[in-house]
PDB file of N, CA and C in Angstrom:
ATOM      1  N   MET A   1      29.501  -3.509  -0.640  1.00  0.00           N
ATOM      2  CA  MET A   1      30.221  -2.321  -0.231  1.00  0.00           C
ATOM      3  C   MET A   1      31.642  -2.311  -0.801  1.00  0.00           C
ATOM      4  N   LYS A   2      32.211  -3.481  -1.062  1.00  0.00           N
ATOM      5  CA  LYS A   2      33.556  -3.532  -1.638  1.00  0.00           C
ATOM      6  C   LYS A   2      33.609  -2.768  -2.951  1.00  0.00           C
ATOM      7  N   LYS A   3      32.548  -2.858  -3.738  1.00  0.00           N
ATOM      8  CA  LYS A   3      32.494  -2.165  -5.022  1.00  0.00           C
ATOM      9  C   LYS A   3      32.536  -0.647  -4.821  1.00  0.00           C
ATOM     10  N   VAL A   4      31.834  -0.158  -3.807  1.00  0.00           N
ATOM     11  CA  VAL A   4      31.828   1.276  -3.505  1.00  0.00           C
ATOM     12  C   VAL A   4      33.220   1.724  -3.083  1.00  0.00           C
ATOM     13  N   ILE A   5      33.837   0.986  -2.186  1.00  0.00           N
ATOM     14  CA  ILE A   5      35.174   1.353  -1.713  1.00  0.00           C
ATOM     15  C   ILE A   5      36.180   1.305  -2.854  1.00  0.00           C
ATOM     16  N   LYS A   6      36.091   0.292  -3.680  1.00  0.00           N
ATOM     17  CA  LYS A   6      36.992   0.192  -4.832  1.00  0.00           C
ATOM     18  C   LYS A   6      36.838   1.410  -5.748  1.00  0.00           C
ATOM     19  N   ALA A   7      35.600   1.836  -5.985  1.00  0.00           N
ATOM     20  CA  ALA A   7      35.353   3.011  -6.827  1.00  0.00           C
ATOM     21  C   ALA A   7      35.901   4.278  -6.172  1.00  0.00           C
ATOM     22  N   LEU A   8      35.731   4.409  -4.866  1.00  0.00           N
ATOM     23  CA  LEU A   8      36.215   5.600  -4.164  1.00  0.00           C
ATOM     24  C   LEU A   8      37.740   5.682  -4.182  1.00  0.00           C
ATOM     25  N   LEU A   9      38.405   4.553  -4.086  1.00  0.00           N
ATOM     26  CA  LEU A   9      39.864   4.540  -4.022  1.00  0.00           C
ATOM     27  C   LEU A   9      40.534   4.552  -5.390  1.00  0.00           C
ATOM     28  N   ASN A  10      39.761   4.335  -6.450  1.00  0.00           N
ATOM     29  CA  ASN A  10      40.296   4.309  -7.805  1.00  0.00           C
ATOM     30  C   ASN A  10      40.376   5.737  -8.349  1.00  0.00           C
ATOM     31  N   GLU A  11      41.591   6.229  -8.499  1.00  0.00           N
ATOM     32  CA  GLU A  11      41.758   7.612  -8.954  1.00  0.00           C
ATOM     33  C   GLU A  11      41.283   7.831 -10.388  1.00  0.00           C
ATOM     34  N   ASN A  12      41.128   6.774 -11.148  1.00  0.00           N
ATOM     35  CA  ASN A  12      40.656   6.903 -12.525  1.00  0.00           C
ATOM     36  C   ASN A  12      39.148   6.742 -12.653  1.00  0.00           C
ATOM     37  N   SER A  13      38.491   6.426 -11.554  1.00  0.00           N
ATOM     38  CA  SER A  13      37.042   6.225 -11.594  1.00  0.00           C
ATOM     39  C   SER A  13      36.322   7.569 -11.535  1.00  0.00           C
ATOM     40  N   ASN A  14      35.323   7.710 -12.378  1.00  0.00           N
ATOM     41  CA  ASN A  14      34.507   8.913 -12.333  1.00  0.00           C
ATOM     42  C   ASN A  14      33.024   8.552 -12.172  1.00  0.00           C
ATOM     43  N   GLN A  15      32.791   7.319 -11.726  1.00  0.00           N
ATOM     44  CA  GLN A  15      31.410   6.885 -11.560  1.00  0.00           C
ATOM     45  C   GLN A  15      30.873   7.319 -10.203  1.00  0.00           C
ATOM     46  N   ASN A  16      29.585   7.606 -10.153  1.00  0.00           N
ATOM     47  CA  ASN A  16      28.937   7.935  -8.900  1.00  0.00           C
ATOM     48  C   ASN A  16      28.751   6.655  -8.099  1.00  0.00           C
ATOM     49  N   VAL A  17      28.621   6.818  -6.786  1.00  0.00           N
ATOM     50  CA  VAL A  17      28.414   5.676  -5.904  1.00  0.00           C
ATOM     51  C   VAL A  17      27.066   5.812  -5.212  1.00  0.00           C
ATOM     52  N   PHE A  18      26.510   4.683  -4.813  1.00  0.00           N
ATOM     53  CA  PHE A  18      25.237   4.657  -4.104  1.00  0.00           C
ATOM     54  C   PHE A  18      25.474   4.113  -2.701  1.00  0.00           C
ATOM     55  N   LEU A  19      25.000   4.860  -1.704  1.00  0.00           N
ATOM     56  CA  LEU A  19      25.083   4.434  -0.311  1.00  0.00           C
ATOM     57  C   LEU A  19      23.675   4.341   0.239  1.00  0.00           C
ATOM     58  N   GLU A  20      23.462   3.352   1.087  1.00  0.00           N
ATOM     59  CA  GLU A  20      22.136   3.155   1.661  1.00  0.00           C
ATOM     60  C   GLU A  20      22.046   3.808   3.030  1.00  0.00           C
ATOM     61  N   PHE A  21      20.976   4.557   3.217  1.00  0.00           N
ATOM     62  CA  PHE A  21      20.637   5.165   4.496  1.00  0.00           C
ATOM     63  C   PHE A  21      19.245   4.679   4.834  1.00  0.00           C
ATOM     64  N   GLY A  22      19.171   3.740   5.765  1.00  0.00           N
ATOM     65  CA  GLY A  22      17.887   3.105   6.041  1.00  0.00           C
ATOM     66  C   GLY A  22      17.492   2.282   4.838  1.00  0.00           C
ATOM     67  N   ASP A  23      16.320   2.554   4.308  1.00  0.00           N
ATOM     68  CA  ASP A  23      15.835   1.828   3.129  1.00  0.00           C
ATOM     69  C   ASP A  23      16.044   2.599   1.834  1.00  0.00           C
ATOM     70  N   VAL A  24      16.767   3.709   1.905  1.00  0.00           N
ATOM     71  CA  VAL A  24      16.915   4.586   0.752  1.00  0.00           C
ATOM     72  C   VAL A  24      18.353   4.549   0.232  1.00  0.00           C
ATOM     73  N   ALA A  25      18.504   4.315  -1.062  1.00  0.00           N
ATOM     74  CA  ALA A  25      19.819   4.381  -1.705  1.00  0.00           C
ATOM     75  C   ALA A  25      20.012   5.796  -2.237  1.00  0.00           C
ATOM     76  N   ILE A  26      21.093   6.425  -1.823  1.00  0.00           N
ATOM     77  CA  ILE A  26      21.367   7.805  -2.216  1.00  0.00           C
ATOM     78  C   ILE A  26      22.598   7.822  -3.110  1.00  0.00           C
ATOM     79  N   GLU A  27      22.475   8.516  -4.236  1.00  0.00           N
ATOM     80  CA  GLU A  27      23.573   8.619  -5.195  1.00  0.00           C
ATOM     81  C   GLU A  27      24.474   9.794  -4.805  1.00  0.00           C
ATOM     82  N   PHE A  28      25.794   9.533  -4.830  1.00  0.00           N
ATOM     83  CA  PHE A  28      26.781  10.550  -4.492  1.00  0.00           C
ATOM     84  C   PHE A  28      27.817  10.672  -5.603  1.00  0.00           C
ATOM     85  N   GLU A  29      28.282  11.887  -5.791  1.00  0.00           N
ATOM     86  CA  GLU A  29      29.414  12.173  -6.677  1.00  0.00           C
ATOM     87  C   GLU A  29      30.635  12.400  -5.791  1.00  0.00           C
ATOM     88  N   GLN A  30      31.747  11.783  -6.142  1.00  0.00           N
ATOM     89  CA  GLN A  30      32.961  11.950  -5.348  1.00  0.00           C
ATOM     90  C   GLN A  30      33.649  13.254  -5.732  1.00  0.00           C
ATOM     91  N   MET A  31      33.897  14.083  -4.724  1.00  0.00           N
ATOM     92  CA  MET A  31      34.601  15.340  -4.937  1.00  0.00           C
ATOM     93  C   MET A  31      36.103  15.182  -4.712  1.00  0.00           C
ATOM     94  N   ALA A  32      36.468  14.360  -3.707  1.00  0.00           N
ATOM     95  CA  ALA A  32      37.885  14.187  -3.390  1.00  0.00           C
ATOM     96  C   ALA A  32      38.080  12.977  -2.492  1.00  0.00           C
ATOM     97  N   LEU A  33      39.297  12.471  -2.496  1.00  0.00           N
ATOM     98  CA  LEU A  33      39.744  11.458  -1.546  1.00  0.00           C
ATOM     99  C   LEU A  33      40.938  12.071  -0.833  1.00  0.00           C
ATOM    100  N   ILE A  34      40.852  12.177   0.490  1.00  0.00           N
ATOM    101  CA  ILE A  34      41.844  12.899   1.282  1.00  0.00           C
ATOM    102  C   ILE A  34      42.417  11.962   2.338  1.00  0.00           C
ATOM    103  N   LEU A  35      43.732  12.009   2.528  1.00  0.00           N
ATOM    104  CA  LEU A  35      44.379  11.242   3.589  1.00  0.00           C
ATOM    105  C   LEU A  35      44.658  12.192   4.751  1.00  0.00           C
ATOM    106  N   VAL A  36      44.061  11.900   5.907  1.00  0.00           N
ATOM    107  CA  VAL A  36      44.246  12.704   7.112  1.00  0.00           C
ATOM    108  C   VAL A  36      44.365  11.749   8.292  1.00  0.00           C
ATOM    109  N   ARG A  37      45.351  11.983   9.145  1.00  0.00           N
ATOM    110  CA  ARG A  37      45.532  11.170  10.353  1.00  0.00           C
ATOM    111  C   ARG A  37      45.623   9.677  10.007  1.00  0.00           C
ATOM    112  N   ASN A  38      46.297   9.355   8.925  1.00  0.00           N
ATOM    113  CA  ASN A  38      46.478   7.970   8.468  1.00  0.00           C
ATOM    114  C   ASN A  38      45.179   7.269   8.108  1.00  0.00           C
ATOM    115  N   ASN A  39      44.137   8.027   7.820  1.00  0.00           N
ATOM    116  CA  ASN A  39      42.857   7.472   7.368  1.00  0.00           C
ATOM    117  C   ASN A  39      42.477   8.109   6.036  1.00  0.00           C
ATOM    118  N   SER A  40      41.752   7.351   5.233  1.00  0.00           N
ATOM    119  CA  SER A  40      41.241   7.878   3.964  1.00  0.00           C
ATOM    120  C   SER A  40      39.819   8.377   4.184  1.00  0.00           C
ATOM    121  N   TYR A  41      39.569   9.578   3.680  1.00  0.00           N
ATOM    122  CA  TYR A  41      38.245  10.181   3.766  1.00  0.00           C
ATOM    123  C   TYR A  41      37.802  10.577   2.369  1.00  0.00           C
ATOM    124  N   ALA A  42      36.561  10.307   2.067  1.00  0.00           N
ATOM    125  CA  ALA A  42      35.980  10.717   0.791  1.00  0.00           C
ATOM    126  C   ALA A  42      35.033  11.889   1.054  1.00  0.00           C
ATOM    127  N   ILE A  43      35.146  12.905   0.234  1.00  0.00           N
ATOM    128  CA  ILE A  43      34.170  13.992   0.263  1.00  0.00           C
ATOM    129  C   ILE A  43      33.193  13.693  -0.865  1.00  0.00           C
ATOM    130  N   LEU A  44      31.951  13.459  -0.487  1.00  0.00           N
ATOM    131  CA  LEU A  44      30.919  13.063  -1.439  1.00  0.00           C
ATOM    132  C   LEU A  44      29.795  14.084  -1.442  1.00  0.00           C
ATOM    133  N   ARG A  45      29.360  14.433  -2.652  1.00  0.00           N
ATOM    134  CA  ARG A  45      28.247  15.379  -2.817  1.00  0.00           C
ATOM    135  C   ARG A  45      27.017  14.592  -3.226  1.00  0.00           C
ATOM    136  N   PRO A  46      25.917  14.739  -2.476  1.00  0.00           N
ATOM    137  CA  PRO A  46      24.710  13.992  -2.853  1.00  0.00           C
ATOM    138  C   PRO A  46      24.146  14.477  -4.177  1.00  0.00           C
ATOM    139  N   VAL A  47      23.877  13.544  -5.059  1.00  0.00           N
ATOM    140  CA  VAL A  47      23.204  13.840  -6.321  1.00  0.00           C
ATOM    141  C   VAL A  47      21.694  13.719  -6.094  1.00  0.00           C
ATOM    142  N   THR A  48      21.322  12.726  -5.305  1.00  0.00           N
ATOM    143  CA  THR A  48      19.928  12.529  -4.921  1.00  0.00           C
ATOM    144  C   THR A  48      19.541  13.653  -3.969  1.00  0.00           C
ATOM    145  N   ILE A  49      18.395  14.249  -4.176  1.00  0.00           N
ATOM    146  CA  ILE A  49      17.930  15.328  -3.306  1.00  0.00           C
ATOM    147  C   ILE A  49      17.573  14.752  -1.945  1.00  0.00           C
ATOM    148  N   MET A  50      18.127  15.368  -0.892  1.00  0.00           N
ATOM    149  CA  MET A  50      17.910  14.914   0.482  1.00  0.00           C
ATOM    150  C   MET A  50      17.392  16.075   1.316  1.00  0.00           C
ATOM    151  N   ASP A  51      16.396  15.821   2.125  1.00  0.00           N
ATOM    152  CA  ASP A  51      15.902  16.858   3.039  1.00  0.00           C
ATOM    153  C   ASP A  51      17.004  17.268   4.003  1.00  0.00           C
ATOM    154  N   GLY A  52      17.199  18.567   4.146  1.00  0.00           N
ATOM    155  CA  GLY A  52      18.158  19.087   5.107  1.00  0.00           C
ATOM    156  C   GLY A  52      19.599  19.108   4.635  1.00  0.00           C
ATOM    157  N   ILE A  53      19.866  18.624   3.423  1.00  0.00           N
ATOM    158  CA  ILE A  53      21.235  18.621   2.899  1.00  0.00           C
ATOM    159  C   ILE A  53      21.260  19.401   1.593  1.00  0.00           C
ATOM    160  N   ASP A  54      22.123  20.398   1.559  1.00  0.00           N
ATOM    161  CA  ASP A  54      22.321  21.182   0.347  1.00  0.00           C
ATOM    162  C   ASP A  54      23.075  20.313  -0.660  1.00  0.00           C
ATOM    163  N   ASN A  55      22.551  20.192  -1.867  1.00  0.00           N
ATOM    164  CA  ASN A  55      23.191  19.342  -2.875  1.00  0.00           C
ATOM    165  C   ASN A  55      24.524  19.900  -3.359  1.00  0.00           C
ATOM    166  N   GLU A  56      24.847  21.096  -2.974  1.00  0.00           N
ATOM    167  CA  GLU A  56      26.151  21.661  -3.321  1.00  0.00           C
ATOM    168  C   GLU A  56      27.165  21.408  -2.210  1.00  0.00           C
ATOM    169  N   GLU A  57      26.709  20.840  -1.110  1.00  0.00           N
ATOM    170  CA  GLU A  57      27.552  20.606   0.052  1.00  0.00           C
ATOM    171  C   GLU A  57      28.122  19.190   0.014  1.00  0.00           C
ATOM    172  N   GLY A  58      29.399  19.075   0.269  1.00  0.00           N
ATOM    173  CA  GLY A  58      30.016  17.759   0.330  1.00  0.00           C
ATOM    174  C   GLY A  58      30.001  17.217   1.747  1.00  0.00           C
ATOM    175  N   LEU A  59      29.773  15.938   1.879  1.00  0.00           N
ATOM    176  CA  LEU A  59      29.787  15.278   3.172  1.00  0.00           C
ATOM    177  C   LEU A  59      31.063  14.454   3.276  1.00  0.00           C
ATOM    178  N   VAL A  60      31.608  14.345   4.473  1.00  0.00           N
ATOM    179  CA  VAL A  60      32.856  13.628   4.694  1.00  0.00           C
ATOM    180  C   VAL A  60      32.548  12.231   5.229  1.00  0.00           C
ATOM    181  N   PHE A  61      33.139  11.222   4.562  1.00  0.00           N
ATOM    182  CA  PHE A  61      32.977   9.826   4.956  1.00  0.00           C
ATOM    183  C   PHE A  61      34.346   9.211   5.189  1.00  0.00           C
ATOM    184  N   LEU A  62      34.482   8.460   6.272  1.00  0.00           N
ATOM    185  CA  LEU A  62      35.666   7.654   6.507  1.00  0.00           C
ATOM    186  C   LEU A  62      35.567   6.423   5.617  1.00  0.00           C
ATOM    187  N   VAL A  63      36.634   6.119   4.885  1.00  0.00           N
ATOM    188  CA  VAL A  63      36.670   4.920   4.041  1.00  0.00           C
ATOM    189  C   VAL A  63      37.399   3.844   4.847  1.00  0.00           C
ATOM    190  N   ASP A  64      36.639   2.911   5.381  1.00  0.00           N
ATOM    191  CA  ASP A  64      37.167   1.845   6.228  1.00  0.00           C
ATOM    192  C   ASP A  64      37.362   0.592   5.376  1.00  0.00           C
ATOM    193  N   GLU A  65      38.579   0.447   4.845  1.00  0.00           N
ATOM    194  CA  GLU A  65      38.879  -0.690   3.963  1.00  0.00           C
ATOM    195  C   GLU A  65      38.888  -2.016   4.716  1.00  0.00           C
ATOM    196  N   ILE A  66      39.283  -2.007   5.964  1.00  0.00           N
ATOM    197  CA  ILE A  66      39.373  -3.243   6.747  1.00  0.00           C
ATOM    198  C   ILE A  66      37.988  -3.863   6.949  1.00  0.00           C
ATOM    199  N   ASN A  67      37.004  -3.034   7.286  1.00  0.00           N
ATOM    200  CA  ASN A  67      35.649  -3.528   7.541  1.00  0.00           C
ATOM    201  C   ASN A  67      34.716  -3.365   6.344  1.00  0.00           C
ATOM    202  N   ASN A  68      35.274  -2.909   5.212  1.00  0.00           N
ATOM    203  CA  ASN A  68      34.500  -2.735   3.980  1.00  0.00           C
ATOM    204  C   ASN A  68      33.246  -1.893   4.175  1.00  0.00           C
ATOM    205  N   LYS A  69      33.452  -0.688   4.717  1.00  0.00           N
ATOM    206  CA  LYS A  69      32.317   0.215   4.866  1.00  0.00           C
ATOM    207  C   LYS A  69      32.784   1.661   4.824  1.00  0.00           C
ATOM    208  N   VAL A  70      31.852   2.533   4.572  1.00  0.00           N
ATOM    209  CA  VAL A  70      32.102   3.968   4.650  1.00  0.00           C
ATOM    210  C   VAL A  70      31.219   4.512   5.762  1.00  0.00           C
ATOM    211  N   ILE A  71      31.772   5.441   6.522  1.00  0.00           N
ATOM    212  CA  ILE A  71      31.092   5.944   7.707  1.00  0.00           C
ATOM    213  C   ILE A  71      30.976   7.461   7.597  1.00  0.00           C
ATOM    214  N   LEU A  72      29.749   7.956   7.673  1.00  0.00           N
ATOM    215  CA  LEU A  72      29.518   9.397   7.660  1.00  0.00           C
ATOM    216  C   LEU A  72      30.142  10.000   8.910  1.00  0.00           C
ATOM    217  N   MET A  73      31.003  10.981   8.727  1.00  0.00           N
ATOM    218  CA  MET A  73      31.691  11.597   9.860  1.00  0.00           C
ATOM    219  C   MET A  73      30.828  12.703  10.464  1.00  0.00           C
ATOM    220  N   GLU A  74      30.792  12.714  11.780  1.00  0.00           N
ATOM    221  CA  GLU A  74      30.066  13.753  12.512  1.00  0.00           C
ATOM    222  C   GLU A  74      31.002  14.558  13.400  1.00  0.00           C
ATOM    223  N   ASP A  75      32.250  14.083  13.566  1.00  0.00           N
ATOM    224  CA  ASP A  75      33.241  14.756  14.392  1.00  0.00           C
ATOM    225  C   ASP A  75      33.709  16.017  13.655  1.00  0.00           C
ATOM    226  N   GLU A  76      33.345  17.166  14.195  1.00  0.00           N
ATOM    227  CA  GLU A  76      33.646  18.442  13.526  1.00  0.00           C
ATOM    228  C   GLU A  76      35.143  18.672  13.354  1.00  0.00           C
ATOM    229  N   ASP A  77      35.968  18.197  14.290  1.00  0.00           N
ATOM    230  CA  ASP A  77      37.420  18.363  14.163  1.00  0.00           C
ATOM    231  C   ASP A  77      37.951  17.600  12.952  1.00  0.00           C
ATOM    232  N   VAL A  78      37.481  16.381  12.770  1.00  0.00           N
ATOM    233  CA  VAL A  78      37.903  15.581  11.614  1.00  0.00           C
ATOM    234  C   VAL A  78      37.419  16.232  10.331  1.00  0.00           C
ATOM    235  N   ILE A  79      36.157  16.644  10.304  1.00  0.00           N
ATOM    236  CA  ILE A  79      35.596  17.289   9.111  1.00  0.00           C
ATOM    237  C   ILE A  79      36.400  18.539   8.758  1.00  0.00           C
ATOM    238  N   ASP A  80      36.708  19.360   9.762  1.00  0.00           N
ATOM    239  CA  ASP A  80      37.499  20.570   9.525  1.00  0.00           C
ATOM    240  C   ASP A  80      38.881  20.239   8.976  1.00  0.00           C
ATOM    241  N   ASP A  81      39.527  19.211   9.536  1.00  0.00           N
ATOM    242  CA  ASP A  81      40.859  18.816   9.055  1.00  0.00           C
ATOM    243  C   ASP A  81      40.807  18.336   7.606  1.00  0.00           C
ATOM    244  N   VAL A  82      39.800  17.554   7.281  1.00  0.00           N
ATOM    245  CA  VAL A  82      39.652  17.047   5.908  1.00  0.00           C
ATOM    246  C   VAL A  82      39.428  18.213   4.942  1.00  0.00           C
ATOM    247  N   TYR A  83      38.536  19.139   5.309  1.00  0.00           N
ATOM    248  CA  TYR A  83      38.279  20.275   4.420  1.00  0.00           C
ATOM    249  C   TYR A  83      39.480  21.199   4.302  1.00  0.00           C
ATOM    250  N   GLU A  84      40.272  21.316   5.361  1.00  0.00           N
ATOM    251  CA  GLU A  84      41.473  22.146   5.291  1.00  0.00           C
ATOM    252  C   GLU A  84      42.442  21.585   4.243  1.00  0.00           C
ATOM    253  N   VAL A  85      42.644  20.269   4.257  1.00  0.00           N
ATOM    254  CA  VAL A  85      43.509  19.632   3.257  1.00  0.00           C
ATOM    255  C   VAL A  85      42.906  19.785   1.867  1.00  0.00           C
ATOM    256  N   TYR A  86      41.605  19.586   1.757  1.00  0.00           N
ATOM    257  CA  TYR A  86      40.907  19.725   0.471  1.00  0.00           C
ATOM    258  C   TYR A  86      41.080  21.134  -0.098  1.00  0.00           C
ATOM    259  N   LEU A  87      40.872  22.145   0.724  1.00  0.00           N
ATOM    260  CA  LEU A  87      41.003  23.526   0.258  1.00  0.00           C
ATOM    261  C   LEU A  87      42.452  23.851  -0.117  1.00  0.00           C
ATOM    262  N   ASP A  88      43.407  23.307   0.619  1.00  0.00           N
ATOM    263  CA  ASP A  88      44.826  23.490   0.260  1.00  0.00           C
ATOM    264  C   ASP A  88      45.119  22.880  -1.104  1.00  0.00           C
ATOM    265  N   LEU A  89      44.573  21.683  -1.355  1.00  0.00           N
ATOM    266  CA  LEU A  89      44.779  21.028  -2.654  1.00  0.00           C
ATOM    267  C   LEU A  89      44.134  21.836  -3.776  1.00  0.00           C
ATOM    268  N   LEU A  90      42.954  22.389  -3.510  1.00  0.00           N
ATOM    269  CA  LEU A  90      42.290  23.230  -4.518  1.00  0.00           C
ATOM    270  C   LEU A  90      43.096  24.467  -4.837  1.00  0.00           C
ATOM    271  N   SER A  91      43.633  25.109  -3.811  1.00  0.00           N
ATOM    272  CA  SER A  91      44.395  26.343  -4.042  1.00  0.00           C
ATOM    273  C   SER A  91      45.698  26.052  -4.788  1.00  0.00           C
ATOM    274  N   GLU A  92      46.293  24.879  -4.552  1.00  0.00           N
ATOM    275  CA  GLU A  92      47.511  24.496  -5.261  1.00  0.00           C
ATOM    276  C   GLU A  92      47.265  24.234  -6.738  1.00  0.00           C
ATOM    277  N   SER A  93      46.042  23.786  -7.053  1.00  0.00           N
ATOM    278  CA  SER A  93      45.746  23.443  -8.446  1.00  0.00           C
ATOM    279  C   SER A  93      45.366  24.662  -9.278  1.00  0.00           C
ATOM    280  N   LEU A  94      45.195  25.816  -8.654  1.00  0.00           N
ATOM    281  CA  LEU A  94      44.806  27.025  -9.399  1.00  0.00           C
ATOM    282  C   LEU A  94      45.974  27.730  -9.995  1.00  0.00           C
TER     283      LEU A  94
END
């Protein structure tokens, strides 16, 4: 998992990352790394086709450097805050 976190935190990295869900490794493309509430969150878009997930939709993961893991966020308030920052950054870059 250290390799995944290192790739997510490396602003020069453009490689996809693989996360395991059960026995399945799913490939993700990183859309953004966002700092919210003193935590780092990665917005990842699944490249691997997943039932129930639109491949154009980004999922929000907490990047937990201390425990060397990424955690899929389900808290709608956190997800909304992360996307609000993401959309602000997108609008600034236009």
